[in-house]
């Protein structure tokens, strides 16, 4: 766990009011003044039931060889497309985003894709199209950056610092990672819905991968690569001398944050590494076992398109079976995260704090009594948190991150937390419940409210439960 996380903790004593520089607010979409995006056909959304895919960890590595262009358009729309407009006119997207600032950008490398020349592309959600960054067969460079044999499609998710740092200052690297995890969750599930096999790479060769997409490491950090579809033969190396297309600044005066850039550079790899294994201990004998069972329907794509943040929670418990499905969809059997569940009264387990053992699908009680009010107070006083039937706090043990993945452990944990958050949102949506992420909290108070093990750091809270109808 880097010093970065502690140094960006919110503390009650030192919090000052937000001084927002509205005239300098960043434009929410990347703009390339010298190129028009290539239009894509109307998105063709995959038809697949939500629950078998959401509960079917791990996602398949093999499947269909590829998708038609309308399917690719649908994939991009589900991963990062626009799905609504707020009452204030802000375009909202399929994944949730801290402050609706959307620092996570989506790129694509294609080889042999129906309807597109081979090349590197940037997805423009405002236009529903793809900006061509560079034409040519990218497969050799992709393989050198991500390792493994290249595939016909490779998606890249990045965090564009300033979009979030404008509001959240140095704490924004946290939101870049969490938001990146939200996009990743949607992308992975959408790929599965289209029947594509996939391979995730978080441990890429940093400088070559950043260079491939033309990302300035002081401004934007690559977070994840996902290869999908059929394996392809690596082509010849891309010719040198490429210039990244000019971009318009996001604000009249784009700020830079050195601490964020340093945090993003920490643990950079020179060559792609293997995915780390995250062994974990089992639950005690008396832990409460849950059985997340798939349900028929709803449709995965419709669930993604319909998802929204809802905060109008009712003081009502979950129905039997809902707790198991929410947790089963949110978290894989193993990974870098710890997960503590805070339950109110009248659920399948008594009110209290529980550690979720995802491998054994079991809840271990660590404290009796309703802790949600304390979590709400710790969430900078967002009191609706205390009304939600379930609070899921995702946390990490710095010693374990360091032991398993050295300095890259933090990226793994934060991306996994964002992914779990998006999946909890989707599972709540599929059950007709509400959900909302909470990135704003006093860190030490939150750790105490959820009784996380000594030394562990809270990463992200997500609240879910019955809500009043309407948003
Ligand atoms: C990492 C993260 C942190 C968030 N933190 C908060 C929060 O502290 N309070 C809150 O009311 N909403 C929070 N949200 C929800 C966002 O405000 C919401 O996703 C955004 O406004 C877009 O709306 P939508 O989720 O309906 O698409 C958070 C979302 C994410 C992904």
CSV table of C-alpha atoms and ligand atoms in Angstrom, one decimal, residues 92-93 95-100 102 175 178-179 182 307-309 311 382 384 425 436-440 460, ligand 1:
chain,number,residue,atom,x,y,z
A,92,UNK,CA,-24.5,10.1,-17.5
A,93,UNK,CA,-22.9,6.9,-18.6
A,95,UNK,CA,-20.7,2.9,-15.4
A,96,UNK,CA,-21.0,5.0,-12.2
A,97,UNK,CA,-18.4,7.7,-11.7
A,98,UNK,CA,-17.2,9.7,-8.7
A,99,UNK,CA,-18.8,13.1,-9.1
A,100,UNK,CA,-19.9,12.1,-12.6
A,102,UNK,CA,-15.6,10.2,-15.9
A,175,UNK,CA,-11.2,7.8,-8.2
A,178,UNK,CA,-12.2,3.1,-8.8
A,179,UNK,CA,-13.8,4.5,-11.9
A,182,UNK,CA,-16.4,0.3,-12.8
A,307,UNK,CA,-28.5,1.3,-13.8
A,308,UNK,CA,-28.5,4.6,-11.9
A,309,UNK,CA,-27.3,5.8,-8.5
A,311,UNK,CA,-29.9,7.2,-2.6
A,382,UNK,CA,-24.2,11.3,4.0
A,384,UNK,CA,-28.8,8.0,3.6
A,425,UNK,CA,-24.9,-1.7,-8.6
A,436,UNK,CA,-24.9,4.1,-4.6
A,437,UNK,CA,-21.1,4.2,-4.3
A,438,UNK,CA,-19.4,6.3,-1.6
A,439,UNK,CA,-15.8,7.4,-2.2
A,440,UNK,CA,-16.0,10.4,0.2
A,460,UNK,CA,-14.6,2.1,-1.1
B,1,LIG,C1,-15.9,5.8,-7.0
B,1,LIG,C2,-17.3,6.5,-6.8
B,1,LIG,C3,-17.5,7.3,-5.7
B,1,LIG,C4,-18.7,7.8,-5.5
B,1,LIG,N1,-18.9,8.6,-4.3
B,1,LIG,C5,-20.2,9.1,-4.1
B,1,LIG,C6,-20.4,9.8,-2.8
B,1,LIG,O1,-19.5,9.8,-2.0
B,1,LIG,N2,-21.7,10.3,-2.7
B,1,LIG,C7,-22.7,10.2,-3.6
B,1,LIG,O2,-23.8,10.7,-3.3
B,1,LIG,N3,-22.4,9.5,-4.8
B,1,LIG,C8,-21.2,9.0,-5.0
B,1,LIG,N4,-21.0,8.3,-6.2
B,1,LIG,C9,-22.1,8.2,-7.2
B,1,LIG,C10,-21.9,9.2,-8.4
B,1,LIG,O3,-22.3,10.4,-7.9
B,1,LIG,C11,-22.7,8.7,-9.6
B,1,LIG,O4,-22.2,7.5,-10.1
B,1,LIG,C12,-22.6,9.8,-10.7
B,1,LIG,O5,-23.3,11.0,-10.3
B,1,LIG,C13,-23.3,9.3,-12.0
B,1,LIG,O6,-24.6,8.9,-11.8
B,1,LIG,P1,-25.1,7.5,-12.1
B,1,LIG,O7,-24.4,6.5,-11.1
B,1,LIG,O8,-26.6,7.5,-11.8
B,1,LIG,O9,-24.8,7.1,-13.5
B,1,LIG,C14,-19.8,7.7,-6.4
B,1,LIG,C15,-19.5,6.9,-7.6
B,1,LIG,C16,-18.3,6.3,-7.7
B,1,LIG,C17,-18.1,5.4,-8.9
